[in-house]
Amino acid sequence: MFKSSYTEQGSIVTITFVGDIILSNSEEIKGVFRQCLENGPEIVGIDCKGAHTMDSSGLGMFIGFSKDAAQKNARIVIMDLPEGISRLFNMSKLDTYFDLMTRQDFQKTYLK
């Protein structure tokens, strides 16, 4: 089962994904992200603490999110990657492509 939600605080949107970030959930995941970009946020935080797994299409979605955000002059920050997904980001060198941090650091940095 996959669930998503988001909150807006000024120019910052925080999306929370719970479940599997995989091909079969891609339409819902992409839909939530597109909806969050509609109001032109400066920062989009993606909280992955509740994510269970991510496949190659999930990685592709995140790369696509980065491109979509850049077109809107928004920055993506990914929070609290579970260990297995963090290893996937490291192996694919996406840890150098994205801003990765804990939710606590995100709140200190952006939600002052």
mmCIF file of N, CA and C in Angstrom:
data_model
loop_
_atom_site.group_PDB
_atom_site.id
_atom_site.type_symbol
_atom_site.label_atom_id
_atom_site.label_comp_id
_atom_site.label_asym_id
_atom_site.label_seq_id
_atom_site.Cartn_x
_atom_site.Cartn_y
_atom_site.Cartn_z
ATOM 1 N N MET A 1 0.841 -1.183 0.000
ATOM 2 C CA MET A 1 0.000 0.000 0.000
ATOM 3 C C MET A 1 0.887 1.247 0.000
ATOM 4 N N PHE A 2 0.510 2.226 -0.793
ATOM 5 C CA PHE A 2 1.264 3.465 -0.899
ATOM 6 C C PHE A 2 0.376 4.626 -0.470
ATOM 7 N N LYS A 3 0.964 5.551 0.287
ATOM 8 C CA LYS A 3 0.246 6.756 0.701
ATOM 9 C C LYS A 3 1.154 7.956 0.501
ATOM 10 N N SER A 4 0.535 9.070 0.192
ATOM 11 C CA SER A 4 1.300 10.309 0.075
ATOM 12 C C SER A 4 0.473 11.454 0.634
ATOM 13 N N SER A 5 1.179 12.465 1.095
ATOM 14 C CA SER A 5 0.517 13.673 1.582
ATOM 15 C C SER A 5 1.507 14.811 1.437
ATOM 16 N N TYR A 6 1.001 16.024 1.541
ATOM 17 C CA TYR A 6 1.917 17.164 1.507
ATOM 18 C C TYR A 6 1.359 18.312 2.320
ATOM 19 N N THR A 7 2.277 19.165 2.771
ATOM 20 C CA THR A 7 1.914 20.377 3.493
ATOM 21 C C THR A 7 2.651 21.542 2.853
ATOM 22 N N GLU A 8 2.063 22.710 2.955
ATOM 23 C CA GLU A 8 2.678 23.920 2.424
ATOM 24 C C GLU A 8 2.880 24.909 3.561
ATOM 25 N N GLN A 9 4.069 25.485 3.624
ATOM 26 C CA GLN A 9 4.374 26.543 4.589
ATOM 27 C C GLN A 9 5.068 27.647 3.813
ATOM 28 N N GLY A 10 4.309 28.633 3.414
ATOM 29 C CA GLY A 10 4.867 29.704 2.604
ATOM 30 C C GLY A 10 5.358 29.163 1.277
ATOM 31 N N SER A 11 6.632 29.360 0.993
ATOM 32 C CA SER A 11 7.203 28.917 -0.281
ATOM 33 C C SER A 11 7.865 27.540 -0.179
ATOM 34 N N ILE A 12 7.527 26.809 0.888
ATOM 35 C CA ILE A 12 8.115 25.489 1.102
ATOM 36 C C ILE A 12 7.015 24.438 1.151
ATOM 37 N N VAL A 13 7.196 23.399 0.346
ATOM 38 C CA VAL A 13 6.267 22.272 0.329
ATOM 39 C C VAL A 13 7.013 21.053 0.851
ATOM 40 N N THR A 14 6.363 20.306 1.721
ATOM 41 C CA THR A 14 6.927 19.049 2.207
ATOM 42 C C THR A 14 5.998 17.916 1.793
ATOM 43 N N ILE A 15 6.541 16.994 1.008
ATOM 44 C CA ILE A 15 5.796 15.819 0.552
ATOM 45 C C ILE A 15 6.254 14.633 1.390
ATOM 46 N N THR A 16 5.310 13.804 1.808
ATOM 47 C CA THR A 16 5.639 12.593 2.553
ATOM 48 C C THR A 16 5.177 11.385 1.751
ATOM 49 N N PHE A 17 6.103 10.465 1.506
ATOM 50 C CA PHE A 17 5.794 9.212 0.823
ATOM 51 C C PHE A 17 5.916 8.073 1.826
ATOM 52 N N VAL A 18 4.893 7.220 1.871
ATOM 53 C CA VAL A 18 4.908 6.036 2.729
ATOM 54 C C VAL A 18 4.563 4.839 1.855
ATOM 55 N N GLY A 19 5.445 3.856 1.841
ATOM 56 C CA GLY A 19 5.216 2.665 1.023
ATOM 57 C C GLY A 19 6.311 2.505 -0.011
ATOM 58 N N ASP A 20 5.961 1.860 -1.113
ATOM 59 C CA ASP A 20 6.933 1.534 -2.148
ATOM 60 C C ASP A 20 6.941 2.579 -3.255
ATOM 61 N N ILE A 21 8.109 3.102 -3.541
ATOM 62 C CA ILE A 21 8.279 4.078 -4.626
ATOM 63 C C ILE A 21 8.712 3.270 -5.846
ATOM 64 N N ILE A 22 7.702 2.717 -6.518
ATOM 65 C CA ILE A 22 7.938 1.777 -7.612
ATOM 66 C C ILE A 22 7.020 2.095 -8.788
ATOM 67 N N LEU A 23 7.263 1.409 -9.890
ATOM 68 C CA LEU A 23 6.538 1.658 -11.128
ATOM 69 C C LEU A 23 5.024 1.623 -10.943
ATOM 70 N N SER A 24 4.512 0.653 -10.208
ATOM 71 C CA SER A 24 3.057 0.527 -10.080
ATOM 72 C C SER A 24 2.424 1.690 -9.317
ATOM 73 N N ASN A 25 3.218 2.463 -8.591
ATOM 74 C CA ASN A 25 2.705 3.639 -7.874
ATOM 75 C C ASN A 25 3.097 4.948 -8.551
ATOM 76 N N SER A 26 3.702 4.863 -9.720
ATOM 77 C CA SER A 26 4.302 6.052 -10.338
ATOM 78 C C SER A 26 3.295 7.144 -10.678
ATOM 79 N N GLU A 27 2.119 6.797 -11.139
ATOM 80 C CA GLU A 27 1.145 7.836 -11.505
ATOM 81 C C GLU A 27 0.726 8.656 -10.290
ATOM 82 N N GLU A 28 0.479 7.987 -9.173
ATOM 83 C CA GLU A 28 0.109 8.708 -7.951
ATOM 84 C C GLU A 28 1.270 9.584 -7.469
ATOM 85 N N ILE A 29 2.468 9.030 -7.495
ATOM 86 C CA ILE A 29 3.643 9.769 -7.030
ATOM 87 C C ILE A 29 3.870 11.004 -7.891
ATOM 88 N N LYS A 30 3.843 10.821 -9.205
ATOM 89 C CA LYS A 30 4.040 11.954 -10.121
ATOM 90 C C LYS A 30 2.933 12.989 -9.964
ATOM 91 N N GLY A 31 1.703 12.524 -9.776
ATOM 92 C CA GLY A 31 0.573 13.438 -9.614
ATOM 93 C C GLY A 31 0.723 14.332 -8.399
ATOM 94 N N VAL A 32 1.141 13.757 -7.288
ATOM 95 C CA VAL A 32 1.344 14.539 -6.066
ATOM 96 C C VAL A 32 2.452 15.561 -6.282
ATOM 97 N N PHE A 33 3.535 15.139 -6.913
ATOM 98 C CA PHE A 33 4.643 16.062 -7.137
ATOM 99 C C PHE A 33 4.209 17.219 -8.044
ATOM 100 N N ARG A 34 3.530 16.909 -9.132
ATOM 101 C CA ARG A 34 3.068 17.968 -10.048
ATOM 102 C C ARG A 34 2.132 18.943 -9.336
ATOM 103 N N GLN A 35 1.243 18.407 -8.522
ATOM 104 C CA GLN A 35 0.309 19.252 -7.770
ATOM 105 C C GLN A 35 1.072 20.190 -6.839
ATOM 106 N N CYS A 36 2.130 19.690 -6.236
ATOM 107 C CA CYS A 36 2.924 20.510 -5.315
ATOM 108 C C CYS A 36 3.675 21.623 -6.031
ATOM 109 N N LEU A 37 4.031 21.424 -7.286
ATOM 110 C CA LEU A 37 4.751 22.453 -8.038
ATOM 111 C C LEU A 37 3.840 23.570 -8.549
ATOM 112 N N GLU A 38 2.540 23.338 -8.546
ATOM 113 C CA GLU A 38 1.597 24.295 -9.130
ATOM 114 C C GLU A 38 1.683 25.692 -8.533
ATOM 115 N N ASN A 39 1.902 25.795 -7.235
ATOM 116 C CA ASN A 39 1.924 27.108 -6.584
ATOM 117 C C ASN A 39 3.304 27.751 -6.575
ATOM 118 N N GLY A 40 4.254 27.158 -7.277
ATOM 119 C CA GLY A 40 5.580 27.755 -7.410
ATOM 120 C C GLY A 40 6.410 27.815 -6.149
ATOM 121 N N PRO A 41 6.570 26.694 -5.436
ATOM 122 C CA PRO A 41 7.395 26.734 -4.222
ATOM 123 C C PRO A 41 8.868 26.958 -4.557
ATOM 124 N N GLU A 42 9.598 27.491 -3.598
ATOM 125 C CA GLU A 42 11.050 27.629 -3.752
ATOM 126 C C GLU A 42 11.755 26.329 -3.378
ATOM 127 N N ILE A 43 11.210 25.646 -2.367
ATOM 128 C CA ILE A 43 11.799 24.408 -1.855
ATOM 129 C C ILE A 43 10.728 23.325 -1.834
ATOM 130 N N VAL A 44 11.095 22.133 -2.322
ATOM 131 C CA VAL A 44 10.233 20.958 -2.205
ATOM 132 C C VAL A 44 11.015 19.917 -1.419
ATOM 133 N N GLY A 45 10.570 19.656 -0.199
ATOM 134 C CA GLY A 45 11.180 18.624 0.628
ATOM 135 C C GLY A 45 10.415 17.328 0.443
ATOM 136 N N ILE A 46 11.123 16.259 0.179
ATOM 137 C CA ILE A 46 10.488 14.951 0.009
ATOM 138 C C ILE A 46 10.933 14.068 1.172
ATOM 139 N N ASP A 47 9.994 13.774 2.065
ATOM 140 C CA ASP A 47 10.269 12.954 3.244
ATOM 141 C C ASP A 47 10.074 11.485 2.875
ATOM 142 N N CYS A 48 11.157 10.730 2.908
ATOM 143 C CA CYS A 48 11.121 9.321 2.514
ATOM 144 C C CYS A 48 11.251 8.369 3.700
ATOM 145 N N LYS A 49 11.093 8.889 4.903
ATOM 146 C CA LYS A 49 11.273 8.045 6.091
ATOM 147 C C LYS A 49 10.387 6.802 6.042
ATOM 148 N N GLY A 50 9.170 6.944 5.535
ATOM 149 C CA GLY A 50 8.238 5.823 5.490
ATOM 150 C C GLY A 50 8.297 5.008 4.214
ATOM 151 N N ALA A 51 9.261 5.316 3.344
ATOM 152 C CA ALA A 51 9.397 4.550 2.101
ATOM 153 C C ALA A 51 9.999 3.184 2.415
ATOM 154 N N HIS A 52 9.424 2.152 1.820
ATOM 155 C CA HIS A 52 9.916 0.798 2.073
ATOM 156 C C HIS A 52 10.959 0.384 1.046
ATOM 157 N N THR A 53 10.630 0.562 -0.225
ATOM 158 C CA THR A 53 11.537 0.186 -1.305
ATOM 159 C C THR A 53 11.445 1.211 -2.424
ATOM 160 N N MET A 54 12.466 1.179 -3.284
ATOM 161 C CA MET A 54 12.465 2.020 -4.476
ATOM 162 C C MET A 54 13.110 1.204 -5.593
ATOM 163 N N ASP A 55 12.462 1.193 -6.762
ATOM 164 C CA ASP A 55 13.058 0.499 -7.897
ATOM 165 C C ASP A 55 13.649 1.518 -8.866
ATOM 166 N N SER A 56 14.131 1.039 -10.009
ATOM 167 C CA SER A 56 14.779 1.936 -10.963
ATOM 168 C C SER A 56 13.819 2.993 -11.494
ATOM 169 N N SER A 57 12.546 2.662 -11.602
ATOM 170 C CA SER A 57 11.587 3.683 -12.052
ATOM 171 C C SER A 57 11.401 4.748 -10.972
ATOM 172 N N GLY A 58 11.539 4.376 -9.714
ATOM 173 C CA GLY A 58 11.496 5.361 -8.634
ATOM 174 C C GLY A 58 12.665 6.323 -8.721
ATOM 175 N N LEU A 59 13.855 5.784 -8.997
ATOM 176 C CA LEU A 59 15.018 6.648 -9.193
ATOM 177 C C LEU A 59 14.783 7.585 -10.368
ATOM 178 N N GLY A 60 14.242 7.031 -11.453
ATOM 179 C CA GLY A 60 13.949 7.849 -12.631
ATOM 180 C C GLY A 60 12.948 8.946 -12.332
ATOM 181 N N MET A 61 11.945 8.633 -11.508
ATOM 182 C CA MET A 61 10.959 9.655 -11.133
ATOM 183 C C MET A 61 11.631 10.799 -10.386
ATOM 184 N N PHE A 62 12.524 10.469 -9.464
ATOM 185 C CA PHE A 62 13.190 11.513 -8.692
ATOM 186 C C PHE A 62 14.067 12.387 -9.586
ATOM 187 N N ILE A 63 14.730 11.786 -10.562
ATOM 188 C CA ILE A 63 15.514 12.576 -11.518
ATOM 189 C C ILE A 63 14.584 13.488 -12.313
ATOM 190 N N GLY A 64 13.448 12.950 -12.735
ATOM 191 C CA GLY A 64 12.450 13.766 -13.432
ATOM 192 C C GLY A 64 11.928 14.893 -12.557
ATOM 193 N N PHE A 65 11.713 14.614 -11.271
ATOM 194 C CA PHE A 65 11.266 15.658 -10.343
ATOM 195 C C PHE A 65 12.279 16.796 -10.292
ATOM 196 N N SER A 66 13.550 16.426 -10.277
ATOM 197 C CA SER A 66 14.602 17.433 -10.219
ATOM 198 C C SER A 66 14.552 18.341 -11.441
ATOM 199 N N LYS A 67 14.349 17.752 -12.595
ATOM 200 C CA LYS A 67 14.269 18.541 -13.833
ATOM 201 C C LYS A 67 13.027 19.425 -13.837
ATOM 202 N N ASP A 68 11.895 18.864 -13.418
ATOM 203 C CA ASP A 68 10.651 19.653 -13.352
ATOM 204 C C ASP A 68 10.801 20.814 -12.379
ATOM 205 N N ALA A 69 11.414 20.542 -11.234
ATOM 206 C CA ALA A 69 11.604 21.587 -10.224
ATOM 207 C C ALA A 69 12.527 22.679 -10.750
ATOM 208 N N ALA A 70 13.588 22.294 -11.434
ATOM 209 C CA ALA A 70 14.536 23.276 -11.970
ATOM 210 C C ALA A 70 13.846 24.216 -12.960
ATOM 211 N N GLN A 71 12.927 23.684 -13.749
ATOM 212 C CA GLN A 71 12.190 24.519 -14.700
ATOM 213 C C GLN A 71 11.328 25.552 -13.994
ATOM 214 N N LYS A 72 10.944 25.252 -12.760
ATOM 215 C CA LYS A 72 10.116 26.169 -11.966
ATOM 216 C C LYS A 72 10.950 26.941 -10.943
ATOM 217 N N ASN A 73 12.269 26.846 -11.065
ATOM 218 C CA ASN A 73 13.197 27.500 -10.132
ATOM 219 C C ASN A 73 12.995 27.048 -8.690
ATOM 220 N N ALA A 74 12.676 25.783 -8.524
ATOM 221 C CA ALA A 74 12.506 25.201 -7.192
ATOM 222 C C ALA A 74 13.670 24.250 -6.915
ATOM 223 N N ARG A 75 13.929 24.053 -5.659
ATOM 224 C CA ARG A 75 15.007 23.172 -5.220
ATOM 225 C C ARG A 75 14.398 21.972 -4.508
ATOM 226 N N ILE A 76 14.941 20.786 -4.776
ATOM 227 C CA ILE A 76 14.463 19.570 -4.116
ATOM 228 C C ILE A 76 15.445 19.162 -3.024
ATOM 229 N N VAL A 77 14.882 18.824 -1.872
ATOM 230 C CA VAL A 77 15.658 18.279 -0.761
ATOM 231 C C VAL A 77 14.997 16.962 -0.371
ATOM 232 N N ILE A 78 15.783 15.906 -0.304
ATOM 233 C CA ILE A 78 15.250 14.593 0.061
ATOM 234 C C ILE A 78 15.660 14.296 1.496
ATOM 235 N N MET A 79 14.656 13.909 2.288
ATOM 236 C CA MET A 79 14.876 13.707 3.721
ATOM 237 C C MET A 79 14.719 12.249 4.131
ATOM 238 N N ASP A 80 15.516 11.881 5.117
ATOM 239 C CA ASP A 80 15.377 10.618 5.845
ATOM 240 C C ASP A 80 15.233 9.393 4.941
ATOM 241 N N LEU A 81 16.178 9.236 4.014
ATOM 242 C CA LEU A 81 16.171 8.026 3.187
ATOM 243 C C LEU A 81 16.455 6.809 4.057
ATOM 244 N N PRO A 82 15.626 5.775 3.970
ATOM 245 C CA PRO A 82 15.935 4.536 4.684
ATOM 246 C C PRO A 82 17.257 3.953 4.163
ATOM 247 N N GLU A 83 17.891 3.139 4.961
ATOM 248 C CA GLU A 83 19.230 2.641 4.648
ATOM 249 C C GLU A 83 19.321 1.978 3.270
ATOM 250 N N GLY A 84 18.381 1.111 2.943
ATOM 251 C CA GLY A 84 18.427 0.412 1.655
ATOM 252 C C GLY A 84 18.311 1.361 0.476
ATOM 253 N N ILE A 85 17.438 2.338 0.585
ATOM 254 C CA ILE A 85 17.268 3.315 -0.493
ATOM 255 C C ILE A 85 18.470 4.254 -0.537
ATOM 256 N N SER A 86 19.020 4.574 0.606
ATOM 257 C CA SER A 86 20.221 5.405 0.657
ATOM 258 C C SER A 86 21.380 4.721 -0.071
ATOM 259 N N ARG A 87 21.526 3.408 0.120
ATOM 260 C CA ARG A 87 22.565 2.654 -0.595
ATOM 261 C C ARG A 87 22.344 2.722 -2.102
ATOM 262 N N LEU A 88 21.087 2.634 -2.518
ATOM 263 C CA LEU A 88 20.748 2.732 -3.940
ATOM 264 C C LEU A 88 21.159 4.097 -4.494
ATOM 265 N N PHE A 89 20.891 5.155 -3.746
ATOM 266 C CA PHE A 89 21.300 6.502 -4.155
ATOM 267 C C PHE A 89 22.827 6.594 -4.228
ATOM 268 N N ASN A 90 23.513 6.006 -3.257
ATOM 269 C CA ASN A 90 24.979 6.033 -3.251
ATOM 270 C C ASN A 90 25.554 5.277 -4.443
ATOM 271 N N MET A 91 25.040 4.078 -4.709
ATOM 272 C CA MET A 91 25.560 3.265 -5.810
ATOM 273 C C MET A 91 25.339 3.934 -7.158
ATOM 274 N N SER A 92 24.240 4.641 -7.292
ATOM 275 C CA SER A 92 23.925 5.297 -8.564
ATOM 276 C C SER A 92 24.440 6.736 -8.614
ATOM 277 N N LYS A 93 25.177 7.133 -7.571
ATOM 278 C CA LYS A 93 25.769 8.481 -7.468
ATOM 279 C C LYS A 93 24.723 9.598 -7.374
ATOM 280 N N LEU A 94 23.489 9.256 -7.073
ATOM 281 C CA LEU A 94 22.454 10.281 -6.921
ATOM 282 C C LEU A 94 22.601 11.041 -5.609
ATOM 283 N N ASP A 95 23.411 10.506 -4.703
ATOM 284 C CA ASP A 95 23.658 11.230 -3.454
ATOM 285 C C ASP A 95 24.440 12.513 -3.713
ATOM 286 N N THR A 96 25.099 12.614 -4.862
ATOM 287 C CA THR A 96 25.798 13.851 -5.224
ATOM 288 C C THR A 96 24.915 14.767 -6.067
ATOM 289 N N TYR A 97 23.840 14.232 -6.589
ATOM 290 C CA TYR A 97 22.924 14.973 -7.460
ATOM 291 C C TYR A 97 21.855 15.711 -6.659
ATOM 292 N N PHE A 98 21.419 15.100 -5.554
ATOM 293 C CA PHE A 98 20.357 15.658 -4.719
ATOM 294 C C PHE A 98 20.912 16.168 -3.394
ATOM 295 N N ASP A 99 20.183 17.097 -2.787
ATOM 296 C CA ASP A 99 20.459 17.498 -1.410
ATOM 297 C C ASP A 99 19.770 16.485 -0.507
ATOM 298 N N LEU A 100 20.551 15.760 0.272
ATOM 299 C CA LEU A 100 20.020 14.756 1.190
ATOM 300 C C LEU A 100 20.279 15.225 2.612
ATOM 301 N N MET A 101 19.262 15.132 3.459
ATOM 302 C CA MET A 101 19.427 15.514 4.859
ATOM 303 C C MET A 101 18.340 14.876 5.707
ATOM 304 N N THR A 102 18.497 15.007 7.002
ATOM 305 C CA THR A 102 17.465 14.527 7.912
ATOM 306 C C THR A 102 16.316 15.538 7.934
ATOM 307 N N ARG A 103 15.176 15.079 8.382
ATOM 308 C CA ARG A 103 14.037 15.998 8.503
ATOM 309 C C ARG A 103 14.353 17.096 9.520
ATOM 310 N N GLN A 104 15.053 16.720 10.575
ATOM 311 C CA GLN A 104 15.416 17.700 11.603
ATOM 312 C C GLN A 104 16.279 18.808 10.994
ATOM 313 N N ASP A 105 17.259 18.440 10.172
ATOM 314 C CA ASP A 105 18.099 19.448 9.519
ATOM 315 C C ASP A 105 17.289 20.282 8.527
ATOM 316 N N PHE A 106 16.358 19.649 7.834
ATOM 317 C CA PHE A 106 15.490 20.369 6.896
ATOM 318 C C PHE A 106 14.684 21.432 7.639
ATOM 319 N N GLN A 107 14.122 21.038 8.775
ATOM 320 C CA GLN A 107 13.326 21.985 9.554
ATOM 321 C C GLN A 107 14.180 23.138 10.064
ATOM 322 N N LYS A 108 15.389 22.844 10.534
ATOM 323 C CA LYS A 108 16.282 23.904 11.016
ATOM 324 C C LYS A 108 16.687 24.847 9.891
ATOM 325 N N THR A 109 16.943 24.287 8.721
ATOM 326 C CA THR A 109 17.450 25.074 7.598
ATOM 327 C C THR A 109 16.357 25.874 6.900
ATOM 328 N N TYR A 110 15.205 25.257 6.679
ATOM 329 C CA TYR A 110 14.184 25.877 5.834
ATOM 330 C C TYR A 110 12.920 26.322 6.561
ATOM 331 N N LEU A 111 12.611 25.722 7.681
ATOM 332 C CA LEU A 111 11.354 26.036 8.379
ATOM 333 C C LEU A 111 11.635 26.754 9.688
ATOM 334 N N LYS A 112 12.486 27.727 9.641
ATOM 335 C CA LYS A 112 12.910 28.466 10.840
ATOM 336 C C LYS A 112 11.762 29.160 11.520
#
